[in-house]
């Protein structure tokens, strides 16, 4: 049985990926510092799969703890989620983002190589493309200057990994996520709401639940059919499964280069208004909304060309937008 380290394994995407790893027969050890989640997620994962993952509460900023971890555990690969991800916060706290997302990455890679662990999956983001010139976005689209320290950490992270694959035996796949939404069908794990949601779906869900009064739609004057911005919303379980496919590719030496990049989205662009309407339809709940000014830094439209991931990873999405929205609502109700 292969053992995989999942950093940030108690977070939103991490926890769903741990479940899929266990369902696929991997043994999992999680590192998490609980900065944006709670320890109960460990029990909730266990109650879904019937297997308790090993867990170390480690902050990856503590280099010595990372060294000790790799002395204690022998792993066959690493899926690296641990990072901060709030765009606005990153503008306020750039040094925290560079330390928390970049220093930690270098510590993990260094210890992997020192301990002959060469399979690495990285959480990247479609943010590296900025506003792409052509849609849908392929992996060949040029990356654009980062608009926030958060985005910069994803671009830099990819570069650091690429350089390391050139100089060592490291093999890596960076998955460029589009917009992950939804929750596990059991409603035992999902995205934990902390503070006022910054992302669309959590805000929509909380508005429908009466926690927020009114959703602000950021701009209806974009050059899109209904004027609202377009994104590619992917069910988090589909996204989690892409990690298993990527990991198997590396473990079975099916990779075509030592550093590969794949878009992970649905391939379909959906507008903010379409999201609201679809949510209202599947849940029969009303979502109060008003249109306000555009949000600074937002792009008009981004959706993935997933041909490469479909072909090379043998992966495709299984869930619809409606499935994802329904699962988000079920998760909210369970809270
Ligand atoms: N939106 C609203 N109202 C809200 C929240 C969002 O209208 O209250 C709109 C946004 O303007 C955008 C769309 O809904 O058009 C999606 O916004 P999200 O904040 O949910 O997602 P983003 O596409 O802005 O951000 C996501 C990730 C980031 C990542 C970024 C770019 O959350 O981590 O994609 O890749 F950096």
CSV table of C-alpha atoms and ligand atoms in Angstrom, one decimal:
chain,number,residue,atom,x,y,z
A,1,UNK,CA,0.0,0.0,0.0
A,2,UNK,CA,1.4,3.4,-1.0
A,3,UNK,CA,1.6,6.1,1.7
A,4,UNK,CA,0.9,9.7,0.7
A,5,UNK,CA,1.5,12.8,2.7
A,6,UNK,CA,-1.3,15.3,2.3
A,7,UNK,CA,-0.4,18.8,3.6
A,8,UNK,CA,-3.4,20.9,4.4
A,9,UNK,CA,-5.3,17.6,4.4
A,10,UNK,CA,-8.0,18.9,6.8
A,11,UNK,CA,-8.8,21.9,4.6
A,12,UNK,CA,-11.6,22.1,2.0
A,13,UNK,CA,-10.0,20.5,-1.0
A,14,UNK,CA,-7.5,18.5,1.1
A,15,UNK,CA,-10.2,16.7,3.1
A,16,UNK,CA,-12.1,15.7,-0.1
A,17,UNK,CA,-8.8,14.4,-1.6
A,18,UNK,CA,-8.0,12.4,1.5
A,19,UNK,CA,-11.3,10.6,1.2
A,20,UNK,CA,-10.7,9.8,-2.5
A,21,UNK,CA,-7.2,8.6,-1.7
A,22,UNK,CA,-8.5,6.3,0.9
A,23,UNK,CA,-11.2,5.1,-1.4
A,24,UNK,CA,-8.6,4.4,-4.0
A,25,UNK,CA,-6.5,2.2,-1.6
A,26,UNK,CA,-3.8,4.7,-0.5
A,27,UNK,CA,-2.7,5.1,3.1
A,28,UNK,CA,-2.7,8.8,4.1
A,29,UNK,CA,-0.8,10.9,6.6
A,30,UNK,CA,-2.0,14.4,7.0
A,31,UNK,CA,-0.1,17.5,8.1
A,32,UNK,CA,-2.2,20.5,9.0
A,33,UNK,CA,-1.7,23.5,11.3
A,34,UNK,CA,-5.5,23.9,11.8
A,35,UNK,CA,-5.1,27.6,10.8
A,36,UNK,CA,-8.2,27.5,8.6
A,37,UNK,CA,-10.0,24.3,9.7
A,38,UNK,CA,-10.8,22.2,12.8
A,39,UNK,CA,-9.6,18.9,14.1
A,40,UNK,CA,-13.2,17.5,13.8
A,41,UNK,CA,-12.6,17.2,10.1
A,42,UNK,CA,-10.3,14.3,10.9
A,43,UNK,CA,-13.2,12.4,12.6
A,44,UNK,CA,-15.6,13.3,9.7
A,45,UNK,CA,-13.2,11.9,7.1
A,46,UNK,CA,-12.9,8.8,9.3
A,47,UNK,CA,-16.7,8.4,9.5
A,48,UNK,CA,-17.0,8.6,5.7
A,49,UNK,CA,-14.2,6.1,4.8
A,50,UNK,CA,-14.0,4.0,8.0
A,51,UNK,CA,-10.3,4.6,8.1
A,52,UNK,CA,-8.6,7.1,10.3
A,53,UNK,CA,-5.7,8.9,8.5
A,54,UNK,CA,-2.6,9.5,10.5
A,55,UNK,CA,-2.3,13.1,11.5
A,56,UNK,CA,0.5,15.5,12.6
A,57,UNK,CA,-0.3,19.0,13.7
A,58,UNK,CA,2.6,20.7,12.1
A,59,UNK,CA,3.1,24.3,10.9
A,60,UNK,CA,5.2,23.9,7.8
A,61,UNK,CA,6.9,27.3,8.6
A,62,UNK,CA,8.8,25.4,11.3
A,63,UNK,CA,11.5,23.9,9.1
A,64,UNK,CA,12.8,21.6,11.9
A,65,UNK,CA,9.3,20.1,12.2
A,66,UNK,CA,9.3,19.3,8.5
A,67,UNK,CA,12.7,17.6,8.9
A,68,UNK,CA,11.4,15.6,11.8
A,69,UNK,CA,8.3,14.5,9.9
A,70,UNK,CA,10.3,13.1,7.1
A,71,UNK,CA,12.5,11.2,9.6
A,72,UNK,CA,9.5,9.7,11.2
A,73,UNK,CA,7.4,8.8,8.1
A,74,UNK,CA,8.3,7.1,4.9
A,75,UNK,CA,6.0,8.3,2.1
A,76,UNK,CA,5.7,7.5,-1.6
A,77,UNK,CA,4.4,10.9,-2.6
A,78,UNK,CA,3.2,14.3,-1.4
A,79,UNK,CA,0.1,16.2,-2.3
A,80,UNK,CA,0.7,19.8,-1.2
A,81,UNK,CA,-2.4,21.9,-0.4
A,82,UNK,CA,-1.2,23.7,2.7
A,83,UNK,CA,-1.3,27.4,1.8
A,84,UNK,CA,-3.3,30.6,2.4
A,85,UNK,CA,-5.8,31.5,-0.3
A,86,UNK,CA,-7.6,34.7,0.3
A,87,UNK,CA,-6.8,37.2,-2.5
A,88,UNK,CA,-7.7,40.3,-0.5
A,89,UNK,CA,-5.9,39.2,2.6
A,90,UNK,CA,-2.8,38.6,0.6
A,91,UNK,CA,-2.7,42.2,-0.5
A,92,UNK,CA,-2.8,43.3,3.2
A,93,UNK,CA,-0.3,40.7,4.4
A,94,UNK,CA,2.2,40.0,1.5
A,95,UNK,CA,5.1,38.8,3.7
A,96,UNK,CA,2.8,36.4,5.5
A,97,UNK,CA,1.7,35.0,2.1
A,98,UNK,CA,5.3,34.6,0.8
A,99,UNK,CA,6.4,32.9,4.0
A,100,UNK,CA,3.3,30.7,4.4
A,101,UNK,CA,3.0,29.7,0.7
A,102,UNK,CA,6.6,29.9,-0.6
A,103,UNK,CA,9.0,29.3,2.3
A,104,UNK,CA,7.0,26.2,3.3
A,105,UNK,CA,7.0,24.9,-0.2
A,106,UNK,CA,10.8,25.0,-0.3
A,107,UNK,CA,11.0,23.2,3.1
A,108,UNK,CA,8.8,20.4,1.9
A,109,UNK,CA,10.6,20.0,-1.4
A,110,UNK,CA,14.0,20.1,0.3
A,111,UNK,CA,13.0,17.3,2.7
A,112,UNK,CA,11.4,15.3,0.0
A,113,UNK,CA,14.6,15.2,-2.0
A,114,UNK,CA,16.8,14.6,1.1
A,115,UNK,CA,14.6,11.6,1.7
A,116,UNK,CA,14.3,10.3,-1.9
A,117,UNK,CA,10.6,11.1,-2.2
A,118,UNK,CA,10.0,12.2,-5.8
A,119,UNK,CA,6.3,12.3,-6.5
A,120,UNK,CA,4.8,15.7,-6.0
A,121,UNK,CA,1.3,17.2,-6.7
A,122,UNK,CA,0.9,20.9,-6.4
A,123,UNK,CA,-2.2,23.0,-5.9
A,124,UNK,CA,-2.0,25.6,-8.5
A,125,UNK,CA,-4.7,27.9,-9.8
A,126,UNK,CA,-6.1,29.3,-13.0
A,127,UNK,CA,-5.1,32.7,-11.5
A,128,UNK,CA,-1.7,32.1,-13.2
A,129,UNK,CA,-3.4,32.9,-16.6
A,130,UNK,CA,-4.9,36.2,-15.4
A,131,UNK,CA,-7.4,37.4,-18.1
A,132,UNK,CA,-6.5,35.0,-20.9
A,133,UNK,CA,-6.5,36.3,-24.4
A,134,UNK,CA,-8.4,33.2,-25.7
A,135,UNK,CA,-11.1,31.1,-24.2
A,136,UNK,CA,-11.4,28.3,-23.3
A,137,UNK,CA,-7.9,28.4,-21.7
A,138,UNK,CA,-5.4,25.8,-22.6
A,139,UNK,CA,-2.2,25.0,-20.7
A,140,UNK,CA,-0.3,26.7,-23.5
A,141,UNK,CA,-1.9,30.1,-22.7
A,142,UNK,CA,0.8,32.5,-21.5
A,143,UNK,CA,0.8,33.2,-17.8
A,144,UNK,CA,0.2,36.8,-16.9
A,145,UNK,CA,1.6,39.1,-14.3
A,146,UNK,CA,0.1,38.3,-10.9
A,147,UNK,CA,-2.5,40.8,-9.6
A,148,UNK,CA,-2.0,39.8,-5.9
A,149,UNK,CA,0.6,38.3,-3.6
A,150,UNK,CA,-1.7,35.2,-3.5
A,151,UNK,CA,-1.5,34.9,-7.3
A,152,UNK,CA,2.2,35.5,-7.2
A,153,UNK,CA,2.7,32.6,-4.8
A,154,UNK,CA,1.0,30.3,-7.3
A,155,UNK,CA,3.2,31.5,-10.2
A,156,UNK,CA,6.3,31.4,-8.1
A,157,UNK,CA,5.4,28.0,-6.6
A,158,UNK,CA,5.2,26.6,-10.2
A,159,UNK,CA,8.6,28.1,-11.0
A,160,UNK,CA,10.3,26.8,-7.9
A,161,UNK,CA,8.9,23.3,-8.6
A,162,UNK,CA,9.9,23.4,-12.3
A,163,UNK,CA,13.5,24.5,-11.4
A,164,UNK,CA,13.7,21.7,-8.8
A,165,UNK,CA,12.5,19.1,-11.3
A,166,UNK,CA,15.4,20.2,-13.6
A,167,UNK,CA,18.0,19.9,-10.9
A,168,UNK,CA,16.8,16.8,-9.0
A,169,UNK,CA,14.9,13.6,-9.6
A,170,UNK,CA,11.7,15.3,-8.5
A,171,UNK,CA,8.6,14.7,-10.7
A,172,UNK,CA,5.7,17.0,-10.3
A,173,UNK,CA,2.3,17.7,-11.6
A,174,UNK,CA,0.8,21.2,-11.0
A,175,UNK,CA,-3.0,21.2,-11.2
A,176,UNK,CA,-4.4,24.5,-12.1
A,177,UNK,CA,-7.8,24.6,-10.4
A,178,UNK,CA,-10.6,26.7,-11.8
A,179,UNK,CA,-13.4,27.5,-9.2
A,180,UNK,CA,-13.9,24.6,-6.8
A,181,UNK,CA,-17.4,24.4,-5.2
A,182,UNK,CA,-19.7,21.9,-3.5
A,183,UNK,CA,-19.2,19.4,-0.7
A,184,UNK,CA,-19.1,15.7,-0.1
A,185,UNK,CA,-22.5,13.9,-0.7
A,186,UNK,CA,-22.6,12.8,3.0
A,187,UNK,CA,-22.4,16.5,4.0
A,188,UNK,CA,-19.8,15.5,6.5
A,189,UNK,CA,-17.0,17.6,4.9
A,190,UNK,CA,-17.2,20.8,3.0
A,191,UNK,CA,-15.9,24.4,3.1
A,192,UNK,CA,-15.9,25.7,6.6
A,193,UNK,CA,-17.3,29.2,6.8
A,194,UNK,CA,-15.1,31.5,8.7
A,195,UNK,CA,-16.1,35.2,8.7
A,196,UNK,CA,-17.9,36.8,5.8
A,197,UNK,CA,-17.5,34.7,2.7
A,198,UNK,CA,-15.4,36.2,-0.1
A,199,UNK,CA,-16.3,33.6,-2.7
A,200,UNK,CA,-19.5,33.5,-4.6
A,201,UNK,CA,-21.1,30.1,-3.7
A,202,UNK,CA,-20.6,30.4,0.1
A,203,UNK,CA,-22.1,33.9,-0.1
A,204,UNK,CA,-25.1,32.6,-2.2
A,205,UNK,CA,-25.7,29.7,0.2
A,206,UNK,CA,-25.5,31.9,3.3
A,207,UNK,CA,-27.9,34.4,1.8
A,208,UNK,CA,-30.4,31.7,1.0
A,209,UNK,CA,-30.0,30.4,4.6
A,210,UNK,CA,-30.8,33.9,5.9
A,211,UNK,CA,-27.3,34.4,7.4
A,212,UNK,CA,-26.5,37.2,4.9
A,213,UNK,CA,-29.2,39.7,3.9
A,214,UNK,CA,-28.3,40.2,0.3
A,215,UNK,CA,-25.7,39.0,-2.2
A,216,UNK,CA,-23.8,41.7,-4.0
A,217,UNK,CA,-23.2,40.8,-7.6
A,218,UNK,CA,-19.9,42.5,-8.5
A,219,UNK,CA,-20.7,44.2,-11.8
A,220,UNK,CA,-23.2,43.6,-14.6
A,221,UNK,CA,-21.4,45.6,-17.2
A,222,UNK,CA,-18.9,43.0,-18.3
A,223,UNK,CA,-18.7,42.1,-22.0
A,224,UNK,CA,-20.6,38.8,-21.5
A,225,UNK,CA,-24.1,37.8,-22.6
A,226,UNK,CA,-25.8,38.9,-19.3
A,227,UNK,CA,-23.1,41.3,-18.2
A,228,UNK,CA,-21.9,39.3,-15.2
A,229,UNK,CA,-18.5,37.7,-15.0
A,230,UNK,CA,-17.9,34.1,-16.1
A,231,UNK,CA,-16.1,31.3,-14.3
A,232,UNK,CA,-15.7,27.6,-14.5
A,233,UNK,CA,-17.2,26.0,-11.3
A,234,UNK,CA,-16.0,22.5,-10.6
A,235,UNK,CA,-17.4,20.1,-8.0
A,236,UNK,CA,-14.7,19.6,-5.3
A,237,UNK,CA,-15.1,15.8,-5.5
A,238,UNK,CA,-14.3,15.9,-9.2
A,239,UNK,CA,-11.3,18.1,-8.4
A,240,UNK,CA,-10.2,15.7,-5.6
A,241,UNK,CA,-10.3,12.8,-8.1
A,242,UNK,CA,-8.0,14.6,-10.5
A,243,UNK,CA,-5.3,14.4,-7.7
A,244,UNK,CA,-5.6,10.7,-7.6
A,245,UNK,CA,-5.2,10.5,-11.4
A,246,UNK,CA,-2.2,12.8,-11.3
A,247,UNK,CA,-0.6,10.9,-8.5
A,248,UNK,CA,-1.1,7.5,-10.2
A,249,UNK,CA,0.5,9.0,-13.3
A,250,UNK,CA,3.6,9.9,-11.4
A,251,UNK,CA,3.8,6.7,-9.4
A,252,UNK,CA,3.5,4.6,-12.5
A,253,UNK,CA,6.0,6.7,-14.4
A,254,UNK,CA,3.4,7.6,-17.1
A,255,UNK,CA,4.4,11.3,-17.0
A,256,UNK,CA,5.8,12.7,-20.2
A,257,UNK,CA,7.9,15.4,-18.6
A,258,UNK,CA,9.2,15.8,-15.0
A,259,UNK,CA,7.1,18.9,-14.6
A,260,UNK,CA,3.6,18.9,-16.0
A,261,UNK,CA,0.7,21.3,-15.8
A,262,UNK,CA,-3.0,20.5,-16.2
A,263,UNK,CA,-6.1,22.6,-16.1
A,264,UNK,CA,-8.8,21.2,-13.8
A,265,UNK,CA,-12.2,22.6,-14.6
A,266,UNK,CA,-15.4,21.5,-16.3
A,267,UNK,CA,-14.8,23.3,-19.5
A,268,UNK,CA,-18.0,25.3,-19.2
A,269,UNK,CA,-18.2,29.0,-18.4
A,270,UNK,CA,-21.1,30.1,-16.2
A,271,UNK,CA,-22.1,33.6,-15.3
A,272,UNK,CA,-22.7,34.9,-11.8
A,273,UNK,CA,-26.4,35.4,-12.6
A,274,UNK,CA,-26.6,31.9,-14.0
A,275,UNK,CA,-25.2,30.5,-10.8
A,276,UNK,CA,-27.8,32.4,-8.8
A,277,UNK,CA,-30.6,31.2,-11.0
A,278,UNK,CA,-29.4,27.5,-11.0
A,279,UNK,CA,-29.1,27.6,-7.2
A,280,UNK,CA,-32.6,29.0,-6.8
A,281,UNK,CA,-33.9,26.3,-9.1
A,282,UNK,CA,-32.3,23.3,-7.4
A,283,UNK,CA,-32.9,24.4,-3.9
A,284,UNK,CA,-36.2,26.3,-4.4
A,285,UNK,CA,-34.8,29.0,-2.2
A,286,UNK,CA,-34.8,32.7,-3.0
A,287,UNK,CA,-31.5,34.5,-3.1
A,288,UNK,CA,-31.8,38.3,-2.6
A,289,UNK,CA,-29.2,40.1,-4.7
A,290,UNK,CA,-28.3,43.6,-5.8
A,291,UNK,CA,-25.8,44.6,-8.5
A,292,UNK,CA,-22.9,46.7,-7.2
A,293,UNK,CA,-19.6,47.9,-8.8
A,294,UNK,CA,-17.1,45.5,-10.1
A,295,UNK,CA,-14.7,44.0,-7.6
A,296,UNK,CA,-11.1,45.3,-8.0
A,297,UNK,CA,-8.8,42.7,-9.6
A,298,UNK,CA,-11.7,40.6,-11.0
A,299,UNK,CA,-11.4,39.3,-14.6
A,300,UNK,CA,-14.2,39.1,-17.1
A,301,UNK,CA,-14.1,35.4,-17.9
A,302,UNK,CA,-12.1,32.2,-17.3
A,303,UNK,CA,-13.0,28.7,-18.2
A,304,UNK,CA,-10.8,25.7,-18.9
A,305,UNK,CA,-10.0,23.7,-22.0
A,306,UNK,CA,-9.7,20.3,-20.2
A,307,UNK,CA,-8.7,18.3,-23.3
A,308,UNK,CA,-5.2,17.6,-21.9
A,309,UNK,CA,-6.3,16.5,-18.5
A,310,UNK,CA,-9.0,14.3,-20.0
A,311,UNK,CA,-6.5,12.6,-22.4
A,312,UNK,CA,-3.4,12.4,-20.3
A,313,UNK,CA,-4.9,11.8,-16.8
A,314,UNK,CA,-7.8,9.8,-18.1
A,315,UNK,CA,-9.9,12.0,-15.9
A,316,UNK,CA,-13.2,13.7,-16.5
A,317,UNK,CA,-15.8,15.5,-14.4
A,318,UNK,CA,-18.8,13.5,-13.3
A,319,UNK,CA,-20.9,16.1,-11.5
A,320,UNK,CA,-23.0,18.9,-12.9
A,321,UNK,CA,-23.2,22.5,-11.6
A,322,UNK,CA,-26.6,21.6,-10.2
A,323,UNK,CA,-25.1,18.6,-8.3
A,324,UNK,CA,-22.5,20.9,-6.9
A,325,UNK,CA,-25.0,23.6,-5.8
A,326,UNK,CA,-27.3,21.0,-4.3
A,327,UNK,CA,-24.4,19.6,-2.3
A,328,UNK,CA,-23.4,23.1,-1.1
A,329,UNK,CA,-26.9,23.6,0.2
A,330,UNK,CA,-27.0,20.2,1.9
A,331,UNK,CA,-23.7,21.1,3.6
A,332,UNK,CA,-25.0,24.5,4.7
A,333,UNK,CA,-28.1,22.8,6.2
A,334,UNK,CA,-25.9,20.3,8.1
A,335,UNK,CA,-24.1,23.2,9.7
B,1,LIG,N1,-18.8,37.4,-6.9
B,1,LIG,C1,-19.9,38.2,-6.6
B,1,LIG,N2,-20.3,38.4,-5.4
B,1,LIG,C2,-19.7,37.8,-4.3
B,1,LIG,C3,-18.6,37.0,-4.6
B,1,LIG,C4,-18.2,36.8,-5.9
B,1,LIG,O1,-20.5,38.7,-7.6
B,1,LIG,O2,-20.1,38.1,-3.2
B,1,LIG,C5,-18.4,37.1,-8.3
B,1,LIG,C6,-17.0,37.6,-8.5
B,1,LIG,O3,-17.0,38.9,-8.9
B,1,LIG,C7,-16.6,36.6,-9.7
B,1,LIG,C8,-17.4,35.4,-9.4
B,1,LIG,O4,-18.4,35.8,-8.5
B,1,LIG,O5,-17.0,37.1,-10.9
B,1,LIG,C9,-16.5,34.3,-8.7
B,1,LIG,O6,-15.9,34.9,-7.5
B,1,LIG,P1,-15.1,34.0,-6.5
B,1,LIG,O7,-14.6,35.0,-5.4
B,1,LIG,O8,-16.0,32.9,-6.0
B,1,LIG,O9,-14.0,33.4,-7.3
B,1,LIG,P2,-12.8,34.1,-8.1
B,1,LIG,O10,-13.0,33.6,-9.5
B,1,LIG,O11,-12.7,35.5,-7.9
B,1,LIG,O12,-11.6,33.5,-7.3
B,1,LIG,C10,-11.1,32.2,-7.6
B,1,LIG,C11,-10.4,31.7,-6.3
B,1,LIG,C12,-9.2,32.4,-6.1
B,1,LIG,C13,-8.3,32.5,-7.3
B,1,LIG,C14,-9.2,33.1,-8.4
B,1,LIG,C15,-8.4,33.2,-9.7
B,1,LIG,O13,-11.3,31.8,-5.2
B,1,LIG,O14,-8.5,31.7,-5.1
B,1,LIG,O15,-10.3,32.2,-8.6
B,1,LIG,O16,-8.0,32.0,-10.1
B,1,LIG,F1,-7.3,33.3,-7.1
